[in-house]
mmCIF file of C-alpha atoms in Angstrom:
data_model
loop_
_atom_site.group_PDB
_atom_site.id
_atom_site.type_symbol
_atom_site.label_atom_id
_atom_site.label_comp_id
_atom_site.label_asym_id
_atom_site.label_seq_id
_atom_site.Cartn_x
_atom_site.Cartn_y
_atom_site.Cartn_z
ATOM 1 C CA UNK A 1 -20.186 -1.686 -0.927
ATOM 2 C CA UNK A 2 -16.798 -2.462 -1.932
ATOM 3 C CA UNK A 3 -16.114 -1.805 -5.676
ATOM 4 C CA UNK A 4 -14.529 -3.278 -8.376
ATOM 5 C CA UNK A 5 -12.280 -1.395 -9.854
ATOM 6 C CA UNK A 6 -13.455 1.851 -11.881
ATOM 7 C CA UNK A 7 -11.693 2.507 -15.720
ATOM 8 C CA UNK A 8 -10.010 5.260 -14.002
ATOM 9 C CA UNK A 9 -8.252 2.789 -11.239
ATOM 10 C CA UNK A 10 -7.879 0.467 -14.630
ATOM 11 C CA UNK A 11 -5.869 3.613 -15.671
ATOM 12 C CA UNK A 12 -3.771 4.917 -12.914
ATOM 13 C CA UNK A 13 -2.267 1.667 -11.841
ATOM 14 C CA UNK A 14 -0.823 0.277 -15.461
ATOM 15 C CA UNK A 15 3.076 0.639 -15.822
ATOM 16 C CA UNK A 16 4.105 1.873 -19.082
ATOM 17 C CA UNK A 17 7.339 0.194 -20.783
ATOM 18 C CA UNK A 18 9.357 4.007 -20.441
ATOM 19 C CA UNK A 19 7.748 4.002 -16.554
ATOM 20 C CA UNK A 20 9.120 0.671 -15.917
ATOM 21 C CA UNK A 21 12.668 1.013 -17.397
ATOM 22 C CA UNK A 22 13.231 3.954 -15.603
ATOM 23 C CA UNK A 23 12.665 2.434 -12.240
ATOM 24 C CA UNK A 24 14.999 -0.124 -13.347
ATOM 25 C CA UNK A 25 17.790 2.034 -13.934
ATOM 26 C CA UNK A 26 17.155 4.030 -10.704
ATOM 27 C CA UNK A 27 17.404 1.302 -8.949
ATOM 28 C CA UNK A 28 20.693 -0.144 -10.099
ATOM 29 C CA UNK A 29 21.959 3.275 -9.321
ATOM 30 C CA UNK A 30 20.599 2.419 -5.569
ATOM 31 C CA UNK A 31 21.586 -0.715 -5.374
ATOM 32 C CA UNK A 32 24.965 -0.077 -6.178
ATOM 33 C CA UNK A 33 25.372 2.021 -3.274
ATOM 34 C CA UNK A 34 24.370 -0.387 -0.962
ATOM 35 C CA UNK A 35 26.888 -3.138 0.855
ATOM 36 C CA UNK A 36 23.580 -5.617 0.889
ATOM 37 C CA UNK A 37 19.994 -5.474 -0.283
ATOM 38 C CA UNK A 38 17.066 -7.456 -0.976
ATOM 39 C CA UNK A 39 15.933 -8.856 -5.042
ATOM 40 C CA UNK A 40 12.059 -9.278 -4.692
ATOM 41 C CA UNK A 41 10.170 -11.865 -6.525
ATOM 42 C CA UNK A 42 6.562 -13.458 -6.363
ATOM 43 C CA UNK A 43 5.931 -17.191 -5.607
ATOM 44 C CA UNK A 44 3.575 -18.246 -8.066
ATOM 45 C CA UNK A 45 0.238 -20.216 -8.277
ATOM 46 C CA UNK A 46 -1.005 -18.631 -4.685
ATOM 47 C CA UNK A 47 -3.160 -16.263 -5.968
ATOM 48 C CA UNK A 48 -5.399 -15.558 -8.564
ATOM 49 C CA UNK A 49 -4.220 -11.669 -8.944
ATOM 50 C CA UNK A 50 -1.225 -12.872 -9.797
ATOM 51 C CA UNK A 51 -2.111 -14.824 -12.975
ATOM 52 C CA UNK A 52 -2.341 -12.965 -16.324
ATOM 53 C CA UNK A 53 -5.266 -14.361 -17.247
ATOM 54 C CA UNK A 54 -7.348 -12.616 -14.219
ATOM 55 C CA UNK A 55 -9.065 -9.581 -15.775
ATOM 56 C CA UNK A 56 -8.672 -7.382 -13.191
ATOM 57 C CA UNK A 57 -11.884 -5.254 -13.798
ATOM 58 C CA UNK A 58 -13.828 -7.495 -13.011
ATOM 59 C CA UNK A 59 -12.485 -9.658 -10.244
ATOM 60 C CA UNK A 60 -13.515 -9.036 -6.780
ATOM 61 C CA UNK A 61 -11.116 -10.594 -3.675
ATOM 62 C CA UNK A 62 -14.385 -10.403 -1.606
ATOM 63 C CA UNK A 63 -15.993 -13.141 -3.386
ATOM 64 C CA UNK A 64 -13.141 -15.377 -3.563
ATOM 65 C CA UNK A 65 -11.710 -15.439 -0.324
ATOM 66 C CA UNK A 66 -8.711 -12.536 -1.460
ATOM 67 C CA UNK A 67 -8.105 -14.965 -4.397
ATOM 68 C CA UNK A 68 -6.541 -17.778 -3.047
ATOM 69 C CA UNK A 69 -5.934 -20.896 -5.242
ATOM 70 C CA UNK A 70 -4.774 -22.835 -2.132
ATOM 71 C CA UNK A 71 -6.576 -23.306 0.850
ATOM 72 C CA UNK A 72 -5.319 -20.539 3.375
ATOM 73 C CA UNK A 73 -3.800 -24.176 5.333
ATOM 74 C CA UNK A 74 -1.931 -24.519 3.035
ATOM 75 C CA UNK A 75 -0.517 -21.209 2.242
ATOM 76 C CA UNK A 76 0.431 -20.721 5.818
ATOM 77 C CA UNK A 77 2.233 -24.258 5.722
ATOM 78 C CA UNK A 78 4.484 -23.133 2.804
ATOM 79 C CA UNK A 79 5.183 -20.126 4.368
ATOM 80 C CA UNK A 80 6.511 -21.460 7.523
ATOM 81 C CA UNK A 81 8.293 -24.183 5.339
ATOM 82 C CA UNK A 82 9.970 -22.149 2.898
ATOM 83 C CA UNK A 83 11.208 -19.643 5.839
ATOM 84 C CA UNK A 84 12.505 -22.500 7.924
ATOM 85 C CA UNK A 85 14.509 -23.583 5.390
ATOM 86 C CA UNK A 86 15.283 -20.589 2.668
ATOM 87 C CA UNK A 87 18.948 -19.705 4.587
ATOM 88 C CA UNK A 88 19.886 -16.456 5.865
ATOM 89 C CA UNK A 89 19.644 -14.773 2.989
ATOM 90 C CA UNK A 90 16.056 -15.643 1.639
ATOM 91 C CA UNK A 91 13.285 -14.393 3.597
ATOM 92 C CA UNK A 92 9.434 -14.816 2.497
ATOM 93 C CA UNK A 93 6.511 -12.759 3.651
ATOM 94 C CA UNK A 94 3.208 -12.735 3.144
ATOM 95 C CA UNK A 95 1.577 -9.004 1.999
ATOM 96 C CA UNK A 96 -1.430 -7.328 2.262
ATOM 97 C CA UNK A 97 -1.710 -4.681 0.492
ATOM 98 C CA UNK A 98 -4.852 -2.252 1.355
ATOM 99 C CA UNK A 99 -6.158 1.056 -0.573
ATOM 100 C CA UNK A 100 -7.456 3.256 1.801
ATOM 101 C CA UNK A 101 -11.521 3.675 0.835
ATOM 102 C CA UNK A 102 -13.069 6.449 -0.623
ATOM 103 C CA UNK A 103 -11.963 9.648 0.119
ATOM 104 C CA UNK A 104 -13.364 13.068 -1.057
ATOM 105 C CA UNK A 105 -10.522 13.314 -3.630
ATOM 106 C CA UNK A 106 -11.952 9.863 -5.081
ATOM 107 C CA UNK A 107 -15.686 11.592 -5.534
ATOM 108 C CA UNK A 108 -13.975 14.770 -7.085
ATOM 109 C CA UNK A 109 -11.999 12.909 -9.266
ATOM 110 C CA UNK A 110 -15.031 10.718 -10.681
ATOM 111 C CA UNK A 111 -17.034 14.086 -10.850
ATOM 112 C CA UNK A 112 -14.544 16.157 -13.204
ATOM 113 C CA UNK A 113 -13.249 12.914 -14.908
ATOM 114 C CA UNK A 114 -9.544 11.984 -15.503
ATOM 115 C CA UNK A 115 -8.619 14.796 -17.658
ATOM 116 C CA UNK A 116 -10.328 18.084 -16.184
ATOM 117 C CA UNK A 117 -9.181 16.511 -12.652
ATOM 118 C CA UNK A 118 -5.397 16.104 -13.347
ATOM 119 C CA UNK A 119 -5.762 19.706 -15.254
ATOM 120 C CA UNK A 120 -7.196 21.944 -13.239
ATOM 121 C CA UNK A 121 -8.974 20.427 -9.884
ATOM 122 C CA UNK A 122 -6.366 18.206 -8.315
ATOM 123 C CA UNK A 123 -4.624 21.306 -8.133
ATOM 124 C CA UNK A 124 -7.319 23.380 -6.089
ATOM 125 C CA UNK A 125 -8.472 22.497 -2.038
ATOM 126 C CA UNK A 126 -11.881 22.314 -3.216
ATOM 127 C CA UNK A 127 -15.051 23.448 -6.167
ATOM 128 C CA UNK A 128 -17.521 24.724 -2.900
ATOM 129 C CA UNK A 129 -19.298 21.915 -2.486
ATOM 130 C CA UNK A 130 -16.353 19.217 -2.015
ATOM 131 C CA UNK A 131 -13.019 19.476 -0.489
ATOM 132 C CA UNK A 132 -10.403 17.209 -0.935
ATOM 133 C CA UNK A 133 -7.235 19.377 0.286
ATOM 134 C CA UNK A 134 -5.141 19.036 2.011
ATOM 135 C CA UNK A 135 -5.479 15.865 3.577
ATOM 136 C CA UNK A 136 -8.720 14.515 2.647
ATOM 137 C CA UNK A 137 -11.480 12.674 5.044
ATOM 138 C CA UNK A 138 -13.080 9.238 4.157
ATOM 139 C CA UNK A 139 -16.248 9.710 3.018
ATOM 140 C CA UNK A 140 -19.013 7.799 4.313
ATOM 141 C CA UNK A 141 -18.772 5.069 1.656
ATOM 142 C CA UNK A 142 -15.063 5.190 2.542
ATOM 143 C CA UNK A 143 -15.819 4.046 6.367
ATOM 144 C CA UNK A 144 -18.537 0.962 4.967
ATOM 145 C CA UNK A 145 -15.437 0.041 2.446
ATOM 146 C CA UNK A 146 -12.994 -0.327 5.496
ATOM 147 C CA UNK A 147 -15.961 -1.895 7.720
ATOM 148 C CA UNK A 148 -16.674 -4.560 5.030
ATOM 149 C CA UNK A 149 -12.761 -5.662 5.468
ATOM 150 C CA UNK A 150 -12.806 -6.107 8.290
ATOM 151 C CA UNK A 151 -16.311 -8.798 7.738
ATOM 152 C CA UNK A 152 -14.402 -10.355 5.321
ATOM 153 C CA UNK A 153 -11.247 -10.387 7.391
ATOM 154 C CA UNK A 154 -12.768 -12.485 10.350
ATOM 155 C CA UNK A 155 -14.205 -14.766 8.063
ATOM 156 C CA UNK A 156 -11.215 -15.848 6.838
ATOM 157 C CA UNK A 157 -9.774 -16.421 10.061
ATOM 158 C CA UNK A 158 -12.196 -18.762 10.629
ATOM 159 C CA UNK A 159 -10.937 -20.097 7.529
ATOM 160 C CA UNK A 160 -7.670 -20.632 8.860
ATOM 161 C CA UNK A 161 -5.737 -17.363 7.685
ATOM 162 C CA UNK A 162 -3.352 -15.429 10.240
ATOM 163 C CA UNK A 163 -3.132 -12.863 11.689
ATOM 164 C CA UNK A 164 -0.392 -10.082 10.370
ATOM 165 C CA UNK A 165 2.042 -9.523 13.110
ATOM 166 C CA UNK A 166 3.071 -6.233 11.922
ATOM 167 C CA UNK A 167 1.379 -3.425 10.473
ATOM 168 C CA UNK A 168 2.083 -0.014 8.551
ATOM 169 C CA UNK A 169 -0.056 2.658 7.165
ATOM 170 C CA UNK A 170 0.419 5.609 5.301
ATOM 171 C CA UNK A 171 0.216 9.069 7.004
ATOM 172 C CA UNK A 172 -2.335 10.588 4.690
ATOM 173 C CA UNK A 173 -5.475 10.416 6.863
ATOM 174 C CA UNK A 174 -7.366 8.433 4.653
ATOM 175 C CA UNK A 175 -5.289 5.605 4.752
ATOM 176 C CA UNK A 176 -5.121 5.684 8.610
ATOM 177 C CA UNK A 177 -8.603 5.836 9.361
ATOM 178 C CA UNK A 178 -8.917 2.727 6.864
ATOM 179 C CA UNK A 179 -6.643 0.742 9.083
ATOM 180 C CA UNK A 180 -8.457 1.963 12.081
ATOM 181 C CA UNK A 181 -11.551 1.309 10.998
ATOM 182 C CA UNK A 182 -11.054 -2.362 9.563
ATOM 183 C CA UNK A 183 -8.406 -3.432 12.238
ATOM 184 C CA UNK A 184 -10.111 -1.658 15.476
ATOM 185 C CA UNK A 185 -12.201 -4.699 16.347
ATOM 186 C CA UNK A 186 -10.021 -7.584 15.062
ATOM 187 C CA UNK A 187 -6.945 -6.527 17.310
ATOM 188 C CA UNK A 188 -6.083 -4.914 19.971
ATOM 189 C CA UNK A 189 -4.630 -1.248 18.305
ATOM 190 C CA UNK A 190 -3.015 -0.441 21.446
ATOM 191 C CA UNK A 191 -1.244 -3.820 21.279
ATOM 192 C CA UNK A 192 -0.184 -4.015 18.032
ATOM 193 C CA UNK A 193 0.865 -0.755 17.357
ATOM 194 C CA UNK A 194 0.510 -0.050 13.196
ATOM 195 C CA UNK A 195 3.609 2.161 12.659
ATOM 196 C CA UNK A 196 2.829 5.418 10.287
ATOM 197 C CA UNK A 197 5.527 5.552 7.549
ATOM 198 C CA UNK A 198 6.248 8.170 5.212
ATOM 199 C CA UNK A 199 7.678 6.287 2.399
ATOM 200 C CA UNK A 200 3.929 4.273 2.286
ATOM 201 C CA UNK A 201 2.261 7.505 0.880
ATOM 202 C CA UNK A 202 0.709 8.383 -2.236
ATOM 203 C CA UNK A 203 2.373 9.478 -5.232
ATOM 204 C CA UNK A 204 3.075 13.089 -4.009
ATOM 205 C CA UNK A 205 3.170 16.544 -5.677
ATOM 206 C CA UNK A 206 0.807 19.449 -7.329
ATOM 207 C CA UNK A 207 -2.463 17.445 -6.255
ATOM 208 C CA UNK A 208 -3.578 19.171 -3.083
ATOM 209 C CA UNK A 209 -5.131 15.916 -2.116
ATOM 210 C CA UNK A 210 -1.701 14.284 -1.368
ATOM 211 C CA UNK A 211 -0.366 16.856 0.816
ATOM 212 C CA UNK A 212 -0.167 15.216 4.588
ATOM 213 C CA UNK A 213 -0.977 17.364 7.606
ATOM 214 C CA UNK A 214 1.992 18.138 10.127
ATOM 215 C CA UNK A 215 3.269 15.755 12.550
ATOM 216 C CA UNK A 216 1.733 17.745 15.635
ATOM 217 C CA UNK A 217 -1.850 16.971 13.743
ATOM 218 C CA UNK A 218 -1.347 12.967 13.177
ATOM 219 C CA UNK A 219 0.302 12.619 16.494
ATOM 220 C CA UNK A 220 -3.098 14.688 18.161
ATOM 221 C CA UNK A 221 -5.405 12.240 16.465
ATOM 222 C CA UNK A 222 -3.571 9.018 16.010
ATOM 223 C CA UNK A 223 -1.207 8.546 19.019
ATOM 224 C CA UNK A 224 -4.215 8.222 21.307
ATOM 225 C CA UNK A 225 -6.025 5.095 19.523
ATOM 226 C CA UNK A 226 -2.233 3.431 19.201
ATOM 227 C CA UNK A 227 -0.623 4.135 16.402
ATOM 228 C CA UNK A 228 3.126 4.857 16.107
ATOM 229 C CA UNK A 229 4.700 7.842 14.055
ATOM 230 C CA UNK A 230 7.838 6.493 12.620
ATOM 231 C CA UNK A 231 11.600 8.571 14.060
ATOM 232 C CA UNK A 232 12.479 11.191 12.026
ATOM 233 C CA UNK A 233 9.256 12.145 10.758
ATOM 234 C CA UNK A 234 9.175 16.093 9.627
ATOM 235 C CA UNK A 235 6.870 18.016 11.144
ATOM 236 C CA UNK A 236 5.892 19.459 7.876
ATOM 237 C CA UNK A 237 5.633 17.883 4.549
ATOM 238 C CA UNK A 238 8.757 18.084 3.081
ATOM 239 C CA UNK A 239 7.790 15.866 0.215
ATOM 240 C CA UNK A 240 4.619 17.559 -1.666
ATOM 241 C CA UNK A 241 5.826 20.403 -4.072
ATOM 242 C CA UNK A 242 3.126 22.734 -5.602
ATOM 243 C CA UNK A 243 5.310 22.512 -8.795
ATOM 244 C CA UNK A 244 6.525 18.809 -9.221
ATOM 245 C CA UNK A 245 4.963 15.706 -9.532
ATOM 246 C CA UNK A 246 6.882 12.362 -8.523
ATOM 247 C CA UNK A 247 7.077 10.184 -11.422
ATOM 248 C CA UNK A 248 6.164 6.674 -11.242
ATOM 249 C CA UNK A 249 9.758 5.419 -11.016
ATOM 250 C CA UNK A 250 10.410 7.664 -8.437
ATOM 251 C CA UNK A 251 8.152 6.676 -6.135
ATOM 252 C CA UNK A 252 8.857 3.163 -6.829
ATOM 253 C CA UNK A 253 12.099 3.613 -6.087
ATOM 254 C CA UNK A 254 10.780 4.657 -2.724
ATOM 255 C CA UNK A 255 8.908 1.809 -2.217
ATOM 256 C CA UNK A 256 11.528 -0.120 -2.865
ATOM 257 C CA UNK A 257 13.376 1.546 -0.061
ATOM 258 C CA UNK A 258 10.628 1.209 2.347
ATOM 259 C CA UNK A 259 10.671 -2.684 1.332
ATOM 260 C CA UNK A 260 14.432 -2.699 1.867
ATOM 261 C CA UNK A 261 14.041 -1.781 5.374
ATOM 262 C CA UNK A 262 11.065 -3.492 6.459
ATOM 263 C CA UNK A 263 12.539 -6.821 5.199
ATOM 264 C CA UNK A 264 15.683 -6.011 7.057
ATOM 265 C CA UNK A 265 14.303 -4.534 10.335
ATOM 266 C CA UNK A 266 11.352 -7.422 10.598
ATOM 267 C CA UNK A 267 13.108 -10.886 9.961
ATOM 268 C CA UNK A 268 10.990 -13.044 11.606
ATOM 269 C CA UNK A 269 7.662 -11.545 10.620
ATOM 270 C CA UNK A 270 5.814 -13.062 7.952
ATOM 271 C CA UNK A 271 2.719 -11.998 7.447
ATOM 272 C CA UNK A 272 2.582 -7.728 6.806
ATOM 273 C CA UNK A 273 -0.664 -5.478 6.618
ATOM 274 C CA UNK A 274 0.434 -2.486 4.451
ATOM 275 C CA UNK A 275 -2.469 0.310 4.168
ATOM 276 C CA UNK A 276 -1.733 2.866 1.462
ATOM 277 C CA UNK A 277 -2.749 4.476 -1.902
ATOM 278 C CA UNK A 278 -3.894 3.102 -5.663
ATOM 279 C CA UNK A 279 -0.406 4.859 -7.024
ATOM 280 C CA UNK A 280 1.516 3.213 -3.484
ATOM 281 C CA UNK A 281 -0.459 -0.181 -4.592
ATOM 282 C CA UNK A 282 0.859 0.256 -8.345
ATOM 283 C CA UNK A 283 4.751 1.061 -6.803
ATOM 284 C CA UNK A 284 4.488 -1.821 -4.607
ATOM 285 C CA UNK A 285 3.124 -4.508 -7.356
ATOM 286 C CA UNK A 286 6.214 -2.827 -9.896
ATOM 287 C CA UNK A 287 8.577 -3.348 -6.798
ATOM 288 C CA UNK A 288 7.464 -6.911 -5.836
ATOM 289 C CA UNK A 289 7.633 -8.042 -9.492
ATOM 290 C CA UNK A 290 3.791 -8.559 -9.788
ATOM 291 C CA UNK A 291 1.865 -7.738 -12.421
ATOM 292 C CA UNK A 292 -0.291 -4.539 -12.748
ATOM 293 C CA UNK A 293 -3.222 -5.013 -10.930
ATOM 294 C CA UNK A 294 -6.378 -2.581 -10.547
ATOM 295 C CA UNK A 295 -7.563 -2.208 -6.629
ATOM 296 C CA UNK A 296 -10.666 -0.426 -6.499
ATOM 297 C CA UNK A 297 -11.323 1.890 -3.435
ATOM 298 C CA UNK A 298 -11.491 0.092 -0.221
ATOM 299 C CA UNK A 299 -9.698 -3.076 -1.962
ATOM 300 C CA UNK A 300 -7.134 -5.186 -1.300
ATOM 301 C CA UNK A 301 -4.165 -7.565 -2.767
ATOM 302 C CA UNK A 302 -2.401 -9.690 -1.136
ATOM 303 C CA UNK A 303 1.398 -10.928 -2.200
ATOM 304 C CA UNK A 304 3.328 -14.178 -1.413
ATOM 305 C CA UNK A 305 6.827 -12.470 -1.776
ATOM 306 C CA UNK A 306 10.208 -14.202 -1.973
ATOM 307 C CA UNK A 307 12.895 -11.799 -1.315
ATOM 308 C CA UNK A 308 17.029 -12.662 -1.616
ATOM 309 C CA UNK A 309 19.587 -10.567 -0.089
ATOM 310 C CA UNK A 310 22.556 -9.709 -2.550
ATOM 311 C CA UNK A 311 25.681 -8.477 -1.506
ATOM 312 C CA UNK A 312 28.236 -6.195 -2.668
ATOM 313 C CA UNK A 313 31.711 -6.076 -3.086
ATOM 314 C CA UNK A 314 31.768 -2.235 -2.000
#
């Protein structure tokens, strides 16, 4: 049920050489203004995703174990090793990074095609016989997508991969109810706690889709089953504007942010489950140093990240 990814996801998550320079330059501007912050890198020859010569359209992480090229032994070894002895100022982490599975902006946007959608439709809650905004639901094929993660997820535990000892999730719906619904009966929810970040969500602006609900709304659904709503989360979205549309370096640049702090604020946890968004995926891989990498709804990509903390003379 899960799917490789579709020439539109092919689409959405490549970088242009403009798109790429400009995060660059916004984020010298940042890290300027910051006494310390953490470079981010990817260790190479862990997985396959990682290597140019994987065509992304046609490689599925189901299949090959999330596209290891070590055994998950000894990925976890090197881990542990490189963390034990990288210093204080090199930290490594393992990342999983989820798409949330089809929602009903994902079947409207393969019914108008690429064009018509980012037009016209994006723009509108719904045609009458599909809505997708605000705030759309998974659809049913969205739920399987999550369910089948969480098959493939116990397998590999029994292959030796760990557990993620920290979790965060986007506060579009979609994404939560993908971490619900492929976590729910591998951990305890409740235990864990997956904290819901703003900075995780979707590239935001003029597409209805990727407006979030208010707090009071996620904190009536989602507090219950265990999740967390980060401090100082608005009660209404004060990101999504009708008239603006983030660029890619942009929300990057947030990302990056979000990255800044959760290396900073989780030192001693190494593995991470991120679930988010094809254009959060896309800022993440551009943010990591990765290369482009297509995730198909419901999909996943996991990073072995190297991060070293620079300091300023301020």
């Amino acid at each position: 049920m899960a799917t490789n990814p579709s020439s539109l996801d092919v689409l959405d998550s490549h970088i242009s050489s403009g798109e790429a320079e400009e995060y660059i330059s916004k984020l010298k501007q940042f890290e300027a203004t910051l006494a310390t912050y953490w470079k981010f890198e990817v260790v190479p020859a862990i997985f396959q995703q990682s290597l140019a010569e994987t065509d992304e359209s046609k490689f599925n992480y189901l299949d090959n174990h999330f596209g290891i090229l070590q055994s998950w032994d000894s990925i976890v070894e090197k881990l542990n090793k490189l963390n034990a002895s990288g210093g204080p100022d090199e930290s490594y982490k393992l990342v999983f990074l989820a798409r949330h599975g089809q929602g009903f902006h994902n079947l409207a946007h393969s019914k108008y095609g690429n064009k018509a959608w980012n037009e016209h439709w994006s723009k509108l809650n719904g045609d009458g016989e599909i809505v997708w905004g605000p705030d759309p639901n998974l659809t049913e094929l969205g739920i399987s997508q999550a369910k089948e993660n969480a098959a493939v997820w116990k397998q590999e535990l029994v292959n030796n991969l760990i557990l993620p000892t920290k979790w965060f999730v986007s506060p579009l719906s979609r994404s939560i109810d993908t971490l619900i619904n492929t976590w729910k009966d591998i951990v305890d929810l409740q235990k864990v706690n997956p904290l819901i970040q703003e900075k995780l969500r979707e590239t935001t602006g003029i597409h209805t889709c990727d407006k979030r609900s208010p707090r009071r709304v996620i904190a009536e659904k989602y507090e219950s089953k265990g999740l967390i709503i980060e401090p100082g989360f608005e009660e209404e979205d004060t990101y999504y504007k009708d008239d603006y549309r983030e660029t890619v370096a942009e929300h990057s640049l947030r990302i990056n942010k979000n990255l800044q702090q959760i290396f900073s604020e989780y030192p001693q946890d190494s593995i991470l489950s991120f679930t988010s968004h094809s254009g959060s995926i896309r800022a993440q891989l551009l943010a990591l140093g990765h290369r482009s990498f297509a995730v198909g709804t419901g999909g996943m990509i996991p990073v072995f990240v190297k991060a070293t903390r620079h300091h300023n003379k301020l």
